[in-house]
Amino acid sequence: MENQPQHISIQRCSRKKCNKILPVNWGWRQCAVCQESNRRCKKRKRDINDDEEPQPGPSAHAEPQPGTTVHVTRPTNLAGGEGSDSDDGEDTYNVAAETYGDAEDMICEIRDLFKSKTKIHFYGTYTMAEDPMVSMKERVRMLANEIWKVTSYRFFVRDHKSSDHHHKTRFWCCQDASRKQKPHLSTREDAKRRQNVGMQRFPCHSRLNITCRLDGDGSMLISLRLVHEVRHVPYYDVSMPEGALDMIRTHMDFSTPSVLAAGIREKFSHVSAAQVHRAWSAMSETMWKRAGDQMESGRILLQELGDDIDYFHEIQPPEGVEQLCFGMKRILHALRGKVVEIGMDATFNTNKGHLELYSIMGEYDNAGFPLAYCLLTTATAVEQGKQTSALEAWATILRERYGIIPKFVHLDKDMAEIGMAKQVWTLAKLSFVDPDASEREGGPDPDAMPRESDMDLSRPWALKIKLPLIPSGSGTRDKENLPVQDTPFPTNANSKTRPPKIEKQSRHFCLKEYRSEITGMMERHYCAHPFIPGEAHPSTAAIYEWAVRMMYEYCVKRDLREVWAYLWENWYRPGCWELWARSTCPEMIAILKTTMILESHWRHIKEDFLHHFALPRVDLLIWVLVTKLAPNYYRRLDVLMNPIGRYRELASWRKAFKKEWRRCETAPWTLPLNEKYQPDTKKWRGTHGEHSDEEEDDVRAFVASQTTFREQITLRVAQLREFADMLEYQKQFGDQRMLDSVEREGSRLFRLVESCQSRERRFRSRTEASPTTWEASTSNAMFFRVRPE
């Protein structure tokens, strides 16, 4: 117990800016450096007080009376330059404190001084009633803003000193050479050092002190001390003007930063496009940012948007899987039971979280409408089949909750999507096609398809096919960078030696002159259907036999062994043929051929919205999809489903169809007629012009306004006059925040007022030209009638 060390408390210097650790057993509260600094400061003050003579006037503690001038004793031998300690005191000039009636009188006096004098030494006070809605610090800030406006010089805050009964803020001129602050360089490794021309500085030895003090009788004493030695060029404000910010606020809901930048820079040439983008992003954060973590913020935002979307919160992704799913509620309810075909696809590089964006779109009247979205990443998951399971949980909700049971599902060659579609929509016809298959040498994964040995191929008309042997090292699995055959590399799977990398050298086993013919035949095989008479018997089995025979004989005739092996293994063998040929569904023909409605959807998202952001946050992406993109589909669906009894613009595909139909009407007939172009009148029955009684009765009701023109304009005039009286009452409080709100919210009305005033003034003027009807400056007042003189 005797050898146990005693606890020693650490003591620090009591000066806030120092805070150094004091030595053990130090007898003072401040360190030696701070003590020496205080000693020199006190000695300097004693020397100054010994040299100066007393000035007549009231005591420094007496309150100034209105209309009187208070002489304050201040030294004249210090200029407040760099390195002086005079900034710690109140002021260092021999100036007189003058009392003003209100802030307006003092601001006008300061404006006149800056216009007439070079050196400014000002000290003024005024008294006003205490306002519980405005704090002392806010009152000081408002007064400083007024000083910046009338002097054209910008002052920045040095420090604040506050107590329960007073607040003081000290400012320096931004262009003061002695007040230049040290640059704060970024410590990031990837930080870029930009070489810019610095702001011009001047030896103005500036200082602005504003104090707000409570008197205890319900009034406040405002004192302002201002020193500025040199007249220099005004401060060039590179910040966003209030007018530009107002334009962004007005058009933020229905415009983009790039569109806003063009209009703003026409009126404010010094504003850059980057400033507009930053201001738009900062203002819009209140709409979509709910938390620091983008995934958590996205979940909260989805819950808040419950009127337009359905957040699938019941999906619980496994460990290592991040997933956010939601359905477009308004579209799903409108298309319930009417969706026959859907398409599904994914895209990437849409968000900062690197989640893939999946979408399911439904076809209605040959147009695509987004039904649901899924943000998914499985990068850190180790579970087998995690992507298919996550997609299956998402699609199951669409099927069970909204009755999305399509006849056709259009996909690309993603095996997770194919596996999900087979599990969720077991009776649907899966369809995908790649007309450039021979170029990319792709196809479904053979391991996921049923093998030939597992299927019954006993057909009397079956084609006898001979599959050529594929040389070692040139299997169909190597779809990218297939090595040339004469390049030796080990083929042993257990070998640790990796094959050498070959730069941009891929192996093409189909010559270029055959590719267009092969893709053309595949297009014909894809479009063949029992409903369309052609070169084969109108049955599923006969069309399959005709397609395989045509492609096989083409390859045999040109000795394309590897091409035929690839086509059979990936496209024409049983199990693959059913995934892309239309003839395998003899009951109906799909309208969609590919997932192009989704590709167009991705282009619309990325080129019209997301190109304004470099990988936006997940919550911002959700906000764009729900509030910016979805309304376009709402309007389009409303036009299609709600007849209004008036002219409506047709869909783009209907225009092309009508044009081709009119051309065929006047086209000459050639005899004899081709049999395959003769339609079956029993199967091809037109249904145009047939409408149900419900559709005939479903007409929008138009409710006309019951207010006449004179009553409406009288109401507006009364509102404006009452509001003008209300603004007149606000003048006594001097609250700058109220004025800012009026300028911001009423900017469009004020612009209209100014245009009408300008139009009337120019009509009455005998020297100015009268405004024209379509003049840009007064076009918004085109219908304004000038009052008689």
Coordinates of N, CA, C and O in Angstrom, one line a residue, residues 419-545:
G419 N -34.4 -17.5 -63.3 CA -34.8 -18.4 -62.2 C -35.9 -17.9 -61.4 O -36.8 -18.6 -60.9
M420 N -35.9 -16.5 -61.1 CA -36.9 -15.9 -60.3 C -38.3 -16.0 -61.1 O -39.3 -16.3 -60.5
A421 N -38.2 -15.7 -62.4 CA -39.5 -15.7 -63.2 C -40.1 -17.1 -63.2 O -41.3 -17.3 -63.2
K422 N -39.2 -18.1 -63.3 CA -39.8 -19.5 -63.4 C -40.4 -19.9 -62.0 O -41.4 -20.7 -62.0
Q423 N -39.9 -19.4 -60.9 CA -40.5 -19.7 -59.6 C -41.8 -18.9 -59.3 O -42.7 -19.4 -58.7
V424 N -41.8 -17.6 -59.7 CA -42.9 -16.8 -59.3 C -44.1 -16.9 -60.3 O -45.2 -17.1 -60.0
W425 N -43.8 -16.8 -61.6 CA -44.8 -16.9 -62.7 C -44.5 -18.2 -63.5 O -43.9 -18.2 -64.5
T426 N -45.0 -19.3 -62.9 CA -44.8 -20.6 -63.5 C -45.4 -20.9 -64.8 O -45.0 -21.6 -65.6
L427 N -46.6 -20.2 -65.0 CA -47.4 -20.4 -66.2 C -47.1 -19.4 -67.3 O -47.6 -19.5 -68.4
A428 N -46.2 -18.5 -67.0 CA -45.9 -17.4 -68.0 C -44.9 -17.9 -69.0 O -44.1 -18.8 -68.8
K429 N -45.0 -17.3 -70.2 CA -44.0 -17.6 -71.3 C -42.8 -16.7 -71.2 O -42.9 -15.5 -71.3
L430 N -41.7 -17.3 -70.9 CA -40.4 -16.5 -70.8 C -39.9 -16.2 -72.2 O -39.9 -17.1 -73.1
S431 N -39.5 -15.0 -72.4 CA -39.1 -14.6 -73.8 C -37.9 -13.7 -73.7 O -37.9 -12.7 -72.9
F432 N -36.9 -14.0 -74.5 CA -35.8 -13.1 -74.7 C -35.2 -13.4 -76.0 O -35.2 -14.5 -76.5
V433 N -34.6 -12.4 -76.6 CA -34.0 -12.6 -77.9 C -32.8 -11.6 -78.1 O -32.9 -10.5 -77.5
D434 N -31.8 -12.0 -78.7 CA -30.6 -11.2 -79.0 C -30.3 -11.2 -80.5 O -29.7 -12.2 -80.9
P435 N -30.8 -10.3 -81.3 CA -30.5 -10.4 -82.7 C -29.1 -10.3 -83.1 O -28.7 -10.7 -84.2
D436 N -28.2 -9.8 -82.2 CA -26.8 -9.8 -82.5 C -26.0 -10.9 -81.8 O -24.9 -10.7 -81.3
A437 N -26.7 -12.0 -81.6 CA -26.0 -13.1 -80.9 C -24.8 -13.6 -81.5 O -23.8 -13.9 -80.8
S438 N -24.7 -13.7 -82.8 CA -23.5 -14.1 -83.5 C -22.4 -13.2 -83.3 O -21.2 -13.5 -83.4
E439 N -22.7 -11.9 -83.1 CA -21.6 -10.9 -82.9 C -21.0 -11.1 -81.5 O -19.8 -11.0 -81.4
R440 N -21.9 -11.2 -80.5 CA -21.3 -11.3 -79.1 C -21.1 -12.7 -78.7 O -20.5 -12.9 -77.6
E441 N -21.5 -13.7 -79.4 CA -21.3 -15.1 -79.1 C -21.7 -15.4 -77.7 O -21.0 -16.0 -76.9
G442 N -23.0 -14.9 -77.3 CA -23.5 -15.2 -76.0 C -24.6 -16.2 -76.1 O -24.8 -16.9 -77.1
G443 N -25.4 -16.3 -75.0 CA -26.5 -17.2 -75.0 C -26.8 -17.6 -73.5 O -26.0 -17.3 -72.6
P444 N -27.8 -18.3 -73.3 CA -28.1 -18.8 -71.9 C -27.0 -19.7 -71.4 O -26.3 -20.3 -72.2
D445 N -26.9 -19.8 -70.1 CA -25.9 -20.7 -69.5 C -26.4 -22.1 -69.8 O -27.5 -22.5 -69.3
P446 N -25.6 -23.0 -70.5 CA -26.1 -24.3 -70.8 C -26.4 -25.2 -69.5 O -27.2 -26.0 -69.6
D447 N -25.7 -24.9 -68.4 CA -25.9 -25.7 -67.2 C -27.3 -25.4 -66.6 O -27.8 -26.3 -65.9
A448 N -27.9 -24.3 -66.9 CA -29.2 -24.0 -66.4 C -30.3 -24.5 -67.2 O -31.5 -24.4 -66.8
M449 N -30.0 -25.1 -68.4 CA -31.1 -25.6 -69.3 C -31.1 -27.1 -69.2 O -30.1 -27.8 -69.0
P450 N -32.3 -27.7 -69.5 CA -32.4 -29.2 -69.6 C -31.5 -29.7 -70.7 O -31.5 -29.1 -71.8
R451 N -30.8 -30.8 -70.5 CA -30.0 -31.4 -71.5 C -30.8 -32.2 -72.5 O -32.0 -32.6 -72.2
E452 N -30.2 -32.5 -73.6 CA -30.9 -33.3 -74.7 C -31.2 -34.7 -74.2 O -32.3 -35.3 -74.5
S453 N -30.3 -35.2 -73.3 CA -30.5 -36.6 -72.9 C -31.7 -36.7 -71.9 O -32.3 -37.8 -71.7
D454 N -32.1 -35.5 -71.3 CA -33.2 -35.6 -70.4 C -34.6 -35.4 -71.0 O -35.6 -35.3 -70.4
M455 N -34.6 -35.2 -72.4 CA -35.9 -34.9 -73.0 C -36.2 -36.0 -74.1 O -35.4 -36.6 -74.6
D456 N -37.5 -36.1 -74.3 CA -38.0 -37.1 -75.3 C -38.0 -36.4 -76.7 O -38.8 -35.5 -77.0
L457 N -37.1 -36.9 -77.5 CA -37.0 -36.4 -78.9 C -37.4 -37.4 -79.9 O -37.1 -37.3 -81.1
S458 N -38.2 -38.4 -79.5 CA -38.7 -39.4 -80.4 C -39.9 -38.8 -81.3 O -41.0 -38.8 -80.8
R459 N -39.5 -38.3 -82.5 CA -40.5 -37.8 -83.4 C -40.2 -38.4 -84.7 O -39.1 -38.4 -85.2
P460 N -41.2 -38.8 -85.5 CA -41.0 -39.4 -86.8 C -40.4 -38.5 -87.8 O -39.7 -38.9 -88.7
W461 N -40.6 -37.1 -87.6 CA -40.1 -36.2 -88.5 C -38.8 -35.5 -88.0 O -38.4 -34.5 -88.6
A462 N -38.2 -36.0 -86.9 CA -37.1 -35.4 -86.3 C -35.9 -35.3 -87.3 O -35.7 -36.3 -88.1
L463 N -35.2 -34.3 -87.3 CA -34.0 -34.0 -88.1 C -32.8 -34.7 -87.5 O -32.6 -34.6 -86.3
K464 N -32.1 -35.5 -88.3 CA -30.9 -36.2 -87.8 C -29.8 -35.2 -87.8 O -29.3 -34.7 -88.9
I465 N -29.3 -34.8 -86.7 CA -28.3 -33.8 -86.5 C -27.0 -34.4 -86.0 O -27.0 -35.3 -85.2
K466 N -25.9 -34.0 -86.7 CA -24.5 -34.4 -86.2 C -23.8 -33.2 -85.6 O -23.6 -32.2 -86.3
L467 N -23.5 -33.3 -84.3 CA -22.8 -32.2 -83.7 C -21.3 -32.4 -83.9 O -20.7 -33.4 -83.5
P468 N -20.6 -31.3 -84.4 CA -19.1 -31.4 -84.6 C -18.4 -31.4 -83.2 O -18.9 -30.8 -82.3
L469 N -17.2 -31.9 -83.2 CA -16.4 -31.8 -82.0 C -15.8 -30.5 -81.9 O -15.3 -29.9 -82.9
I470 N -15.8 -29.9 -80.7 CA -15.2 -28.6 -80.5 C -13.7 -28.8 -80.1 O -13.4 -29.6 -79.1
P471 N -12.8 -28.1 -80.7 CA -11.4 -28.3 -80.3 C -11.2 -27.9 -78.9 O -11.8 -27.0 -78.4
S472 N -10.2 -28.5 -78.3 CA -9.8 -28.2 -76.9 C -9.4 -26.7 -76.8 O -8.6 -26.2 -77.6
G473 N -9.9 -26.1 -75.8 CA -9.5 -24.7 -75.6 C -10.4 -23.7 -76.3 O -10.2 -22.5 -76.2
S474 N -11.4 -24.2 -77.0 CA -12.3 -23.2 -77.7 C -13.8 -23.5 -77.4 O -14.6 -23.5 -78.3
G475 N -14.0 -23.8 -76.2 CA -15.4 -24.2 -75.8 C -16.3 -22.9 -75.8 O -15.8 -21.8 -75.8
T476 N -17.6 -23.2 -75.8 CA -18.5 -22.1 -75.9 C -18.6 -21.3 -74.6 O -19.2 -20.2 -74.6
R477 N -18.0 -21.8 -73.5 CA -18.1 -21.0 -72.3 C -17.3 -19.8 -72.3 O -17.5 -18.8 -71.6
D478 N -16.2 -19.8 -73.1 CA -15.3 -18.7 -73.1 C -15.8 -17.6 -74.0 O -15.5 -17.6 -75.2
K479 N -16.7 -16.7 -73.5 CA -17.4 -15.8 -74.4 C -16.5 -14.5 -74.5 O -16.7 -13.8 -75.4
E480 N -15.6 -14.3 -73.6 CA -14.8 -13.0 -73.7 C -13.3 -13.4 -73.8 O -12.8 -14.3 -73.0
N481 N -12.7 -12.8 -74.7 CA -11.2 -12.9 -74.9 C -10.9 -14.4 -75.1 O -10.0 -15.0 -74.4
L482 N -11.5 -15.1 -76.0 CA -11.2 -16.5 -76.4 C -9.8 -16.5 -77.0 O -9.5 -15.8 -77.9
P483 N -8.9 -17.3 -76.5 CA -7.5 -17.3 -77.0 C -7.5 -18.0 -78.4 O -8.3 -18.8 -78.7
V484 N -6.6 -17.5 -79.1 CA -6.3 -18.1 -80.4 C -5.8 -19.5 -80.3 O -5.1 -19.8 -79.3
Q485 N -6.2 -20.4 -81.2 CA -5.9 -21.8 -81.0 C -4.4 -22.1 -81.0 O -3.9 -23.0 -80.3
D486 N -3.6 -21.3 -81.7 CA -2.1 -21.6 -81.7 C -1.4 -21.0 -80.5 O -0.2 -21.0 -80.5
T487 N -2.1 -20.5 -79.5 CA -1.5 -20.0 -78.3 C -1.6 -21.1 -77.3 O -2.6 -21.4 -76.7
P488 N -0.4 -21.7 -76.9 CA -0.5 -22.8 -75.9 C -0.7 -22.2 -74.5 O -0.1 -21.2 -74.1
F489 N -1.5 -22.9 -73.7 CA -1.7 -22.6 -72.3 C -2.2 -23.9 -71.7 O -2.9 -24.7 -72.3
P490 N -1.8 -24.1 -70.4 CA -2.2 -25.3 -69.7 C -3.7 -25.4 -69.5 O -4.4 -24.4 -69.3
T491 N -4.3 -26.6 -69.8 CA -5.8 -26.8 -69.7 C -6.1 -27.6 -68.4 O -7.3 -27.9 -68.2
N492 N -5.1 -28.0 -67.6 CA -5.4 -28.7 -66.4 C -6.1 -27.8 -65.4 O -5.5 -26.7 -65.1
A493 N -7.2 -28.2 -64.8 CA -7.9 -27.4 -63.9 C -7.1 -27.2 -62.6 O -7.3 -26.2 -61.9
N494 N -6.3 -28.2 -62.2 CA -5.5 -28.1 -61.0 C -4.2 -27.3 -61.1 O -3.5 -27.1 -60.2
S495 N -3.9 -26.9 -62.3 CA -2.7 -26.2 -62.5 C -2.8 -24.8 -61.9 O -3.8 -24.1 -62.1
K496 N -1.7 -24.3 -61.3 CA -1.7 -23.0 -60.7 C -1.2 -22.0 -61.7 O -1.2 -20.8 -61.4
T497 N -0.7 -22.4 -62.8 CA -0.2 -21.5 -63.8 C -1.3 -20.9 -64.6 O -2.2 -21.7 -65.2
R498 N -1.4 -19.6 -64.6 CA -2.5 -19.0 -65.3 C -2.1 -18.7 -66.8 O -1.0 -18.5 -67.1
P499 N -3.1 -18.8 -67.7 CA -2.8 -18.5 -69.1 C -2.4 -17.1 -69.3 O -2.8 -16.2 -68.6
P500 N -1.5 -16.9 -70.2 CA -1.0 -15.5 -70.5 C -2.2 -14.6 -71.0 O -3.0 -15.1 -71.7
K501 N -2.1 -13.3 -70.6 CA -3.1 -12.4 -71.0 C -2.9 -12.0 -72.4 O -1.7 -11.7 -72.8
I502 N -3.9 -11.9 -73.2 CA -3.8 -11.5 -74.6 C -4.6 -10.2 -74.8 O -5.8 -10.2 -74.5
E503 N -4.0 -9.2 -75.1 CA -4.6 -7.9 -75.2 C -5.6 -7.8 -76.3 O -5.2 -7.9 -77.5
K504 N -6.9 -7.6 -75.9 CA -7.9 -7.3 -76.9 C -8.0 -8.3 -78.1 O -8.2 -7.9 -79.2
Q505 N -7.7 -9.5 -77.8 CA -7.6 -10.5 -78.9 C -8.7 -11.6 -78.6 O -8.6 -12.4 -77.7
S506 N -9.8 -11.5 -79.3 CA -10.9 -12.5 -79.1 C -11.0 -13.4 -80.3 O -10.7 -13.0 -81.4
R507 N -11.6 -14.5 -80.1 CA -11.6 -15.5 -81.1 C -13.1 -15.5 -81.7 O -14.0 -15.8 -81.0
H508 N -13.2 -15.2 -83.0 CA -14.5 -15.2 -83.7 C -14.5 -16.4 -84.6 O -13.7 -16.5 -85.5
F509 N -15.4 -17.4 -84.4 CA -15.5 -18.5 -85.3 C -16.5 -18.4 -86.4 O -16.8 -19.3 -87.1
C510 N -17.1 -17.2 -86.5 CA -18.1 -16.9 -87.6 C -17.5 -15.8 -88.4 O -17.3 -14.7 -87.8
L511 N -17.3 -16.0 -89.6 CA -16.8 -14.9 -90.5 C -17.8 -13.8 -90.6 O -19.1 -14.0 -90.5
K512 N -17.3 -12.6 -90.9 CA -18.2 -11.4 -90.9 C -19.2 -11.5 -92.0 O -20.3 -11.0 -91.8
E513 N -18.9 -12.1 -93.1 CA -19.9 -12.0 -94.2 C -21.1 -12.9 -93.9 O -22.1 -12.8 -94.6
Y514 N -21.0 -13.9 -93.0 CA -22.1 -14.7 -92.7 C -23.0 -14.2 -91.5 O -24.1 -14.7 -91.3
R515 N -22.6 -13.2 -90.8 CA -23.3 -12.8 -89.6 C -24.6 -12.2 -89.9 O -25.6 -12.5 -89.2
S516 N -24.7 -11.3 -90.8 CA -26.0 -10.7 -91.1 C -27.0 -11.7 -91.6 O -28.2 -11.6 -91.3
E517 N -26.6 -12.7 -92.4 CA -27.5 -13.7 -92.9 C -28.0 -14.6 -91.7 O -29.2 -14.9 -91.7
I518 N -27.1 -14.9 -90.8 CA -27.5 -15.8 -89.7 C -28.5 -15.0 -88.7 O -29.5 -15.6 -88.3
T519 N -28.2 -13.8 -88.4 CA -29.1 -13.0 -87.6 C -30.4 -12.8 -88.3 O -31.5 -12.7 -87.6
G520 N -30.4 -12.6 -89.6 CA -31.7 -12.5 -90.3 C -32.5 -13.7 -90.2 O -33.8 -13.7 -90.0
M521 N -31.9 -14.9 -90.3 CA -32.7 -16.2 -90.2 C -33.2 -16.3 -88.8 O -34.3 -16.8 -88.5
M522 N -32.4 -16.0 -87.8 CA -32.8 -16.1 -86.4 C -34.0 -15.1 -86.1 O -35.0 -15.5 -85.4
E523 N -34.0 -14.0 -86.8 CA -35.2 -13.1 -86.6 C -36.4 -13.7 -87.2 O -37.5 -13.6 -86.6
R524 N -36.3 -14.4 -88.4 CA -37.5 -15.0 -89.0 C -38.0 -16.2 -88.1 O -39.2 -16.4 -87.9
H525 N -37.0 -16.9 -87.5 CA -37.4 -18.0 -86.6 C -38.1 -17.5 -85.4 O -39.0 -18.1 -84.8
Y526 N -37.6 -16.4 -84.9 CA -38.2 -15.8 -83.7 C -39.6 -15.3 -83.9 O -40.5 -15.5 -83.1
C527 N -39.9 -14.7 -85.1 CA -41.2 -14.1 -85.4 C -42.2 -15.2 -85.8 O -43.4 -14.9 -85.9
A528 N -41.8 -16.4 -86.3 CA -42.7 -17.4 -86.8 C -43.7 -17.8 -85.7 O -43.4 -18.0 -84.5
H529 N -45.0 -17.9 -86.1 CA -46.1 -18.3 -85.2 C -47.2 -19.0 -85.9 O -47.4 -18.7 -87.1
P530 N -47.9 -19.9 -85.2 CA -49.0 -20.6 -85.9 C -50.1 -19.7 -86.4 O -50.8 -20.1 -87.4
F531 N -50.2 -18.5 -85.8 CA -51.2 -17.6 -86.3 C -50.9 -16.9 -87.6 O -51.7 -16.4 -88.3
I532 N -49.6 -17.0 -88.0 CA -49.1 -16.3 -89.2 C -48.7 -17.3 -90.2 O -47.7 -18.0 -90.0
P533 N -49.4 -17.5 -91.3 CA -49.0 -18.5 -92.3 C -47.7 -18.2 -92.9 O -47.4 -17.0 -93.1
G534 N -46.9 -19.2 -93.1 CA -45.6 -19.0 -93.6 C -45.1 -20.2 -94.3 O -45.9 -20.9 -95.1
E535 N -43.8 -20.6 -94.2 CA -43.2 -21.7 -94.9 C -43.3 -23.0 -94.2 O -42.8 -24.0 -94.7
A536 N -43.9 -23.0 -93.0 CA -44.1 -24.3 -92.3 C -45.5 -24.5 -91.9 O -46.3 -23.5 -92.0
H537 N -45.8 -25.7 -91.5 CA -47.2 -26.0 -91.0 C -47.4 -25.2 -89.8 O -46.6 -25.0 -88.9
P538 N -48.6 -24.6 -89.7 CA -48.9 -23.7 -88.5 C -49.1 -24.5 -87.2 O -50.2 -24.5 -86.7
S539 N -48.0 -25.0 -86.8 CA -48.0 -25.7 -85.5 C -46.7 -25.5 -84.8 O -45.7 -25.2 -85.5
T540 N -46.6 -25.6 -83.5 CA -45.4 -25.4 -82.8 C -44.3 -26.3 -83.2 O -43.1 -25.9 -83.4
A541 N -44.6 -27.6 -83.3 CA -43.6 -28.6 -83.6 C -43.1 -28.5 -85.0 O -41.9 -28.6 -85.3
A542 N -44.0 -28.2 -86.0 CA -43.5 -28.0 -87.4 C -42.7 -26.8 -87.6 O -41.7 -26.8 -88.3
I543 N -43.0 -25.7 -86.9 CA -42.1 -24.5 -87.0 C -40.7 -24.7 -86.4 O -39.7 -24.3 -86.9
Y544 N -40.7 -25.5 -85.3 CA -39.4 -25.8 -84.7 C -38.6 -26.6 -85.7 O -37.4 -26.4 -85.9
E545 N -39.2 -27.6 -86.3 CA -38.4 -28.5 -87.2 C -38.0 -27.7 -88.4 O -36.9 -27.9 -88.9

